[in-house]
Amino acid sequence: MHSSKSTRFAPDRGLTTRMVSTMFFIGLLYVVFVGVLLALLRGAWPLILLFAGGMFIAQFWFSDRIAAFSMGAREVTPEQAPELHGAVDRLCALADMPKPRVAIADSDVPNAFATGRNRKNALVCATTGLLRRLEPEELEGVLAHELSHVAHRDVAVMTIASFLGVLAGIITRVGLWGGLRRVGGRDSNTAVLVVLIPLISAVVYAISFLLTRLLSRYRELSADRAGALLTGRPSALAAALTKVTGEMARIPTRDLRQAEPFNAFYFAPAFSKESFSRLLSSHPPLEQRLEQLGRISAQLGRP
């Protein structure tokens, strides 16, 4: 029987604490932001509340479908992808967790991701580039990493947290459209609103961006650790990490640019050659991830 509360993935209190803290601060930021907009744009408050509430509910309930569609995931049956399904079946049995939906994305960028607001609605996806390049043990290591995201529920937290920053921009545009159309050039406050609202939106986005990046880097290390302990083969996960990161250099820049917006969800980040995203990466450095896996290997007494 699958436990509704826990799995055999190693628990991580540090991750839980960080997820709760991140959601609290981003939620507080969001409430303050909406409050400021309502104060500045009194005439547009019904539109602001309607959009804020509607978009948040839509994101929460359809986050898995939106993310999967955006990244080109196509759900596959055990007959269509027997090896992928077989690996997920073995890991779910080992972890004592419900099996998520399984998908494949037609992309040469070697990667994998998990989405879903809870374990029952989760989806795990591997790209064709990943399936073509990895050995069975390496693939299981990557899938164990992704399943740990589902087990620890940090997939849902990241989806919601990252969306609130985007929502700040949407609400701002709606507020400006609704409020400024009414006041036009006849109100002396118009110039102040034109400056204040984009400024407040930029601050909200910047703070939410930094908070989600901090959480994202920690959750990747947590997933590496939990996946390695579940399979008992940290060296296989290390090999997969090294291989995937090395292969990124061979992927055309155009393909990497298409993948970059979804880096927070991927197993390993995709960087185009001109990218400066490394400064505020969603993932910890490869060296740090390999060092942690090396320590786990030593603890398990494995090479």
Short mmCIF file of C-alpha atoms in Angstrom, two decimals:
data_model
loop_
_atom_site.label_atom_id
_atom_site.label_comp_id
_atom_site.label_asym_id
_atom_site.label_seq_id
_atom_site.Cartn_x
_atom_site.Cartn_y
_atom_site.Cartn_z
CA MET A 1 0.00 0.00 0.00
CA HIS A 2 1.20 3.51 -0.79
CA SER A 3 1.44 5.86 2.17
CA SER A 4 -0.47 9.12 1.71
CA LYS A 5 1.88 10.96 4.03
CA SER A 6 5.39 9.68 3.45
CA THR A 7 7.60 7.67 1.12
CA ARG A 8 10.92 5.90 1.51
CA PHE A 9 12.77 8.91 0.14
CA ALA A 10 15.06 10.37 2.80
CA PRO A 11 13.22 13.23 4.55
CA ASP A 12 14.76 16.69 4.46
CA ARG A 13 13.68 19.07 7.21
CA GLY A 14 15.89 21.79 5.77
CA LEU A 15 13.96 21.63 2.49
CA THR A 16 10.61 21.70 4.29
CA THR A 17 11.67 24.74 6.34
CA ARG A 18 12.88 26.55 3.23
CA MET A 19 9.69 25.79 1.29
CA VAL A 20 7.47 27.08 4.10
CA SER A 21 9.60 30.20 4.54
CA THR A 22 9.70 30.93 0.81
CA MET A 23 5.94 30.56 0.42
CA PHE A 24 5.31 32.73 3.50
CA PHE A 25 7.51 35.58 2.31
CA ILE A 26 6.33 35.42 -1.29
CA GLY A 27 2.70 35.22 -0.15
CA LEU A 28 3.23 38.23 2.12
CA LEU A 29 4.92 40.09 -0.73
CA TYR A 30 2.03 39.24 -3.02
CA VAL A 31 -0.61 40.48 -0.54
CA VAL A 32 1.28 43.73 0.01
CA PHE A 33 1.69 44.17 -3.74
CA VAL A 34 -2.02 43.70 -4.46
CA GLY A 35 -2.85 46.02 -1.55
CA VAL A 36 -0.62 48.77 -2.93
CA LEU A 37 -2.15 48.41 -6.39
CA LEU A 38 -5.65 48.60 -4.92
CA ALA A 39 -4.70 51.77 -3.04
CA LEU A 40 -3.16 53.37 -6.11
CA LEU A 41 -5.81 52.27 -8.60
CA ARG A 42 -9.06 52.44 -6.67
CA GLY A 43 -11.18 52.50 -9.78
CA ALA A 44 -9.69 49.27 -11.13
CA TRP A 45 -9.94 47.15 -7.95
CA PRO A 46 -12.59 44.70 -9.27
CA LEU A 47 -10.44 43.96 -12.30
CA ILE A 48 -7.27 43.56 -10.20
CA LEU A 49 -8.91 41.17 -7.72
CA LEU A 50 -10.59 39.17 -10.47
CA PHE A 51 -7.36 38.71 -12.41
CA ALA A 52 -5.23 38.03 -9.32
CA GLY A 53 -7.62 35.40 -7.96
CA GLY A 54 -8.45 33.85 -11.31
CA MET A 55 -4.87 33.53 -12.48
CA PHE A 56 -3.69 32.10 -9.16
CA ILE A 57 -6.44 29.44 -9.11
CA ALA A 58 -5.81 28.57 -12.76
CA GLN A 59 -2.07 28.23 -12.11
CA PHE A 60 -2.58 26.02 -9.07
CA TRP A 61 -5.04 23.65 -10.73
CA PHE A 62 -3.50 23.54 -14.20
CA SER A 63 0.21 24.04 -13.40
CA ASP A 64 1.16 20.51 -14.44
CA ARG A 65 -0.63 20.78 -17.78
CA ILE A 66 0.71 24.26 -18.49
CA ALA A 67 4.30 23.24 -17.71
CA ALA A 68 4.06 19.95 -19.59
CA PHE A 69 2.57 21.63 -22.66
CA SER A 70 5.14 24.44 -22.58
CA MET A 71 8.02 21.94 -22.49
CA GLY A 72 6.55 19.73 -25.19
CA ALA A 73 5.81 16.72 -22.95
CA ARG A 74 3.72 13.95 -24.49
CA GLU A 75 2.28 11.32 -22.18
CA VAL A 76 3.27 7.79 -23.20
CA THR A 77 1.92 4.33 -22.36
CA PRO A 78 4.00 1.36 -21.13
CA GLU A 79 3.72 -0.09 -24.64
CA GLN A 80 5.13 3.06 -26.23
CA ALA A 81 8.02 3.46 -23.76
CA PRO A 82 8.57 0.15 -21.93
CA GLU A 83 12.07 0.94 -20.60
CA LEU A 84 11.08 4.35 -19.23
CA HIS A 85 7.92 2.98 -17.62
CA GLY A 86 9.85 0.00 -16.25
CA ALA A 87 12.37 2.28 -14.54
CA VAL A 88 9.61 4.46 -13.04
CA ASP A 89 7.74 1.34 -11.86
CA ARG A 90 10.82 -0.02 -10.07
CA LEU A 91 11.60 3.30 -8.39
CA CYS A 92 8.01 3.88 -7.27
CA ALA A 93 7.90 0.38 -5.76
CA LEU A 94 11.22 1.04 -4.04
CA ALA A 95 10.01 4.41 -2.72
CA ASP A 96 6.51 3.17 -1.85
CA MET A 97 4.83 6.02 -3.69
CA PRO A 98 2.05 6.28 -6.30
CA LYS A 99 3.25 6.11 -9.89
CA PRO A 100 3.06 9.49 -11.66
CA ARG A 101 2.12 9.90 -15.29
CA VAL A 102 5.06 9.31 -17.60
CA ALA A 103 5.89 11.51 -20.59
CA ILE A 104 8.54 12.09 -23.23
CA ALA A 105 9.52 15.45 -24.73
CA ASP A 106 10.87 15.41 -28.27
CA SER A 107 14.04 17.46 -27.68
CA ASP A 108 17.73 16.79 -28.21
CA VAL A 109 18.51 18.72 -25.00
CA PRO A 110 19.30 15.88 -22.54
CA ASN A 111 17.10 16.60 -19.55
CA ALA A 112 14.18 15.54 -17.36
CA PHE A 113 11.62 17.28 -15.19
CA ALA A 114 8.65 16.69 -12.90
CA THR A 115 5.46 18.76 -12.57
CA GLY A 116 2.20 18.53 -10.66
CA ARG A 117 0.45 20.15 -7.70
CA ASN A 118 0.50 16.87 -5.71
CA ARG A 119 1.56 13.23 -5.99
CA LYS A 120 -1.72 12.15 -7.58
CA ASN A 121 -1.41 14.72 -10.37
CA ALA A 122 2.34 14.41 -10.88
CA LEU A 123 4.02 13.87 -14.23
CA VAL A 124 7.63 12.83 -14.84
CA CYS A 125 9.11 13.54 -18.24
CA ALA A 126 12.39 12.65 -19.94
CA THR A 127 13.57 14.11 -23.24
CA THR A 128 14.47 11.96 -26.21
CA GLY A 129 17.99 13.37 -25.94
CA LEU A 130 18.32 12.06 -22.39
CA LEU A 131 16.93 8.61 -23.21
CA ARG A 132 19.32 8.27 -26.13
CA ARG A 133 22.44 9.19 -24.16
CA LEU A 134 22.11 7.55 -20.73
CA GLU A 135 22.73 3.99 -19.59
CA PRO A 136 19.86 2.28 -17.67
CA GLU A 137 21.48 2.86 -14.25
CA GLU A 138 22.13 6.52 -15.06
CA LEU A 139 18.54 6.99 -16.22
CA GLU A 140 17.25 5.48 -12.98
CA GLY A 141 19.42 7.92 -11.04
CA VAL A 142 17.91 10.88 -12.89
CA LEU A 143 14.36 9.56 -12.49
CA ALA A 144 14.95 8.96 -8.76
CA HIS A 145 16.04 12.60 -8.52
CA GLU A 146 12.84 13.76 -10.24
CA LEU A 147 10.59 11.48 -8.19
CA SER A 148 12.08 12.90 -5.00
CA HIS A 149 10.83 16.32 -6.10
CA VAL A 150 7.33 14.82 -6.28
CA ALA A 151 7.71 13.00 -2.94
CA HIS A 152 8.95 16.13 -1.15
CA ARG A 153 6.19 18.24 -2.78
CA ASP A 154 8.67 20.91 -3.80
CA VAL A 155 7.46 20.74 -7.42
CA ALA A 156 4.17 22.40 -6.43
CA VAL A 157 5.92 24.97 -4.23
CA MET A 158 8.31 25.96 -7.02
CA THR A 159 5.51 26.20 -9.57
CA ILE A 160 3.41 28.49 -7.37
CA ALA A 161 6.36 30.52 -6.08
CA SER A 162 7.78 31.19 -9.53
CA PHE A 163 4.34 32.13 -10.85
CA LEU A 164 3.74 34.86 -8.26
CA GLY A 165 6.58 36.92 -9.71
CA VAL A 166 5.11 36.59 -13.19
CA LEU A 167 1.67 37.45 -11.84
CA ALA A 168 3.05 40.73 -10.47
CA GLY A 169 3.75 41.81 -14.04
CA ILE A 170 0.33 40.70 -15.28
CA ILE A 171 -1.53 42.54 -12.49
CA THR A 172 0.52 45.66 -13.16
CA ARG A 173 -0.44 45.70 -16.82
CA VAL A 174 -4.11 45.09 -15.99
CA GLY A 175 -4.03 47.79 -13.29
CA LEU A 176 -2.39 50.33 -15.56
CA TRP A 177 -4.78 49.52 -18.38
CA GLY A 178 -7.85 49.80 -16.14
CA GLY A 179 -6.75 52.73 -13.98
CA LEU A 180 -4.89 54.94 -16.39
CA ARG A 181 -7.56 54.67 -19.07
CA ARG A 182 -9.94 56.22 -16.55
CA VAL A 183 -7.73 59.02 -15.28
CA GLY A 184 -6.06 59.70 -18.61
CA GLY A 185 -4.21 62.98 -18.74
CA ARG A 186 -6.78 64.81 -16.64
CA ASP A 187 -5.47 63.61 -13.26
CA SER A 188 -2.31 65.06 -11.76
CA ASN A 189 -1.56 61.65 -10.17
CA THR A 190 -1.21 59.93 -13.53
CA ALA A 191 2.50 60.69 -13.87
CA VAL A 192 3.14 59.37 -10.36
CA LEU A 193 1.26 56.14 -11.12
CA VAL A 194 3.17 55.63 -14.34
CA VAL A 195 6.43 55.69 -12.36
CA LEU A 196 5.33 53.98 -9.13
CA ILE A 197 3.51 50.92 -10.48
CA PRO A 198 6.28 49.59 -12.77
CA LEU A 199 8.81 50.31 -9.99
CA ILE A 200 6.82 48.38 -7.38
CA SER A 201 6.27 45.54 -9.85
CA ALA A 202 10.00 45.37 -10.59
CA VAL A 203 10.83 45.17 -6.86
CA VAL A 204 8.25 42.42 -6.29
CA TYR A 205 9.55 40.44 -9.24
CA ALA A 206 13.18 40.82 -8.16
CA ILE A 207 12.52 39.69 -4.58
CA SER A 208 10.39 36.71 -5.65
CA PHE A 209 13.02 35.78 -8.25
CA LEU A 210 15.81 35.73 -5.65
CA LEU A 211 13.73 33.76 -3.15
CA THR A 212 12.81 31.10 -5.69
CA ARG A 213 16.42 30.82 -6.90
CA LEU A 214 17.65 30.25 -3.34
CA LEU A 215 15.02 27.56 -2.81
CA SER A 216 15.69 26.02 -6.21
CA ARG A 217 19.41 25.51 -5.58
CA TYR A 218 18.77 23.83 -2.26
CA ARG A 219 16.01 21.58 -3.61
CA GLU A 220 18.32 20.28 -6.35
CA LEU A 221 20.94 19.23 -3.79
CA SER A 222 18.18 17.66 -1.68
CA ALA A 223 16.85 15.71 -4.69
CA ASP A 224 20.36 14.49 -5.58
CA ARG A 225 20.83 13.24 -2.02
CA ALA A 226 17.40 11.59 -1.75
CA GLY A 227 17.66 9.95 -5.18
CA ALA A 228 21.17 8.62 -4.50
CA LEU A 229 20.17 7.18 -1.11
CA LEU A 230 17.04 5.55 -2.57
CA THR A 231 18.87 3.74 -5.39
CA GLY A 232 22.07 3.19 -3.39
CA ARG A 233 24.04 4.15 -6.51
CA PRO A 234 25.24 7.76 -6.17
CA SER A 235 27.96 7.07 -8.74
CA ALA A 236 25.31 6.43 -11.41
CA LEU A 237 23.67 9.78 -10.69
CA ALA A 238 27.08 11.48 -10.73
CA ALA A 239 27.83 9.89 -14.10
CA ALA A 240 24.48 11.10 -15.46
CA LEU A 241 25.12 14.64 -14.18
CA THR A 242 28.57 14.74 -15.74
CA LYS A 243 27.31 13.36 -19.04
CA VAL A 244 24.28 15.65 -19.28
CA THR A 245 26.28 18.78 -18.38
CA GLY A 246 29.00 17.88 -20.87
CA GLU A 247 26.49 17.26 -23.64
CA MET A 248 24.94 20.72 -23.17
CA ALA A 249 28.01 22.26 -24.82
CA ARG A 250 27.19 20.35 -28.02
CA ILE A 251 23.54 21.45 -28.20
CA PRO A 252 22.72 24.28 -30.68
CA THR A 253 22.27 27.66 -28.97
CA ARG A 254 18.76 28.00 -30.42
CA ASP A 255 17.60 24.82 -28.66
CA LEU A 256 19.19 25.90 -25.38
CA ARG A 257 17.43 29.26 -25.52
CA GLN A 258 14.09 27.49 -25.87
CA ALA A 259 14.84 25.38 -22.77
CA GLU A 260 16.28 28.15 -20.57
CA PRO A 261 12.94 29.60 -19.33
CA PHE A 262 12.18 26.24 -17.68
CA ASN A 263 15.56 25.73 -16.00
CA ALA A 264 14.04 25.73 -12.50
CA PHE A 265 12.16 22.53 -13.38
CA TYR A 266 14.95 20.66 -15.18
CA PHE A 267 17.39 18.07 -13.84
CA ALA A 268 20.31 20.17 -15.11
CA PRO A 269 20.21 23.78 -16.34
CA ALA A 270 20.43 24.61 -20.03
CA PHE A 271 22.64 27.60 -20.78
CA SER A 272 23.09 29.24 -24.14
CA LYS A 273 26.62 30.37 -24.90
CA GLU A 274 25.71 34.06 -24.44
CA SER A 275 23.81 33.49 -21.20
CA PHE A 276 24.66 35.23 -17.94
CA SER A 277 22.19 33.09 -16.02
CA ARG A 278 25.00 31.31 -14.19
CA LEU A 279 25.21 34.30 -11.84
CA LEU A 280 21.69 33.64 -10.56
CA SER A 281 21.35 29.98 -11.48
CA SER A 282 18.42 27.81 -10.50
CA HIS A 283 20.89 24.96 -9.85
CA PRO A 284 24.01 24.62 -7.68
CA PRO A 285 27.36 24.25 -9.49
CA LEU A 286 28.14 20.82 -10.93
CA GLU A 287 31.22 20.55 -8.67
CA GLN A 288 29.07 21.00 -5.56
CA ARG A 289 26.59 18.35 -6.69
CA LEU A 290 29.37 15.86 -7.51
CA GLU A 291 31.10 16.56 -4.20
CA GLN A 292 27.91 15.76 -2.29
CA LEU A 293 27.42 12.52 -4.25
CA GLY A 294 31.04 11.61 -3.52
CA ARG A 295 30.40 11.99 0.21
CA ILE A 296 27.29 9.81 -0.05
CA SER A 297 29.32 7.14 -1.89
CA ALA A 298 31.85 7.16 0.94
CA GLN A 299 29.09 6.85 3.53
CA LEU A 300 27.55 3.92 1.70
CA GLY A 301 30.97 2.32 1.24
CA ARG A 302 30.60 2.25 -2.54
CA PRO A 303 33.10 3.34 -5.19
#
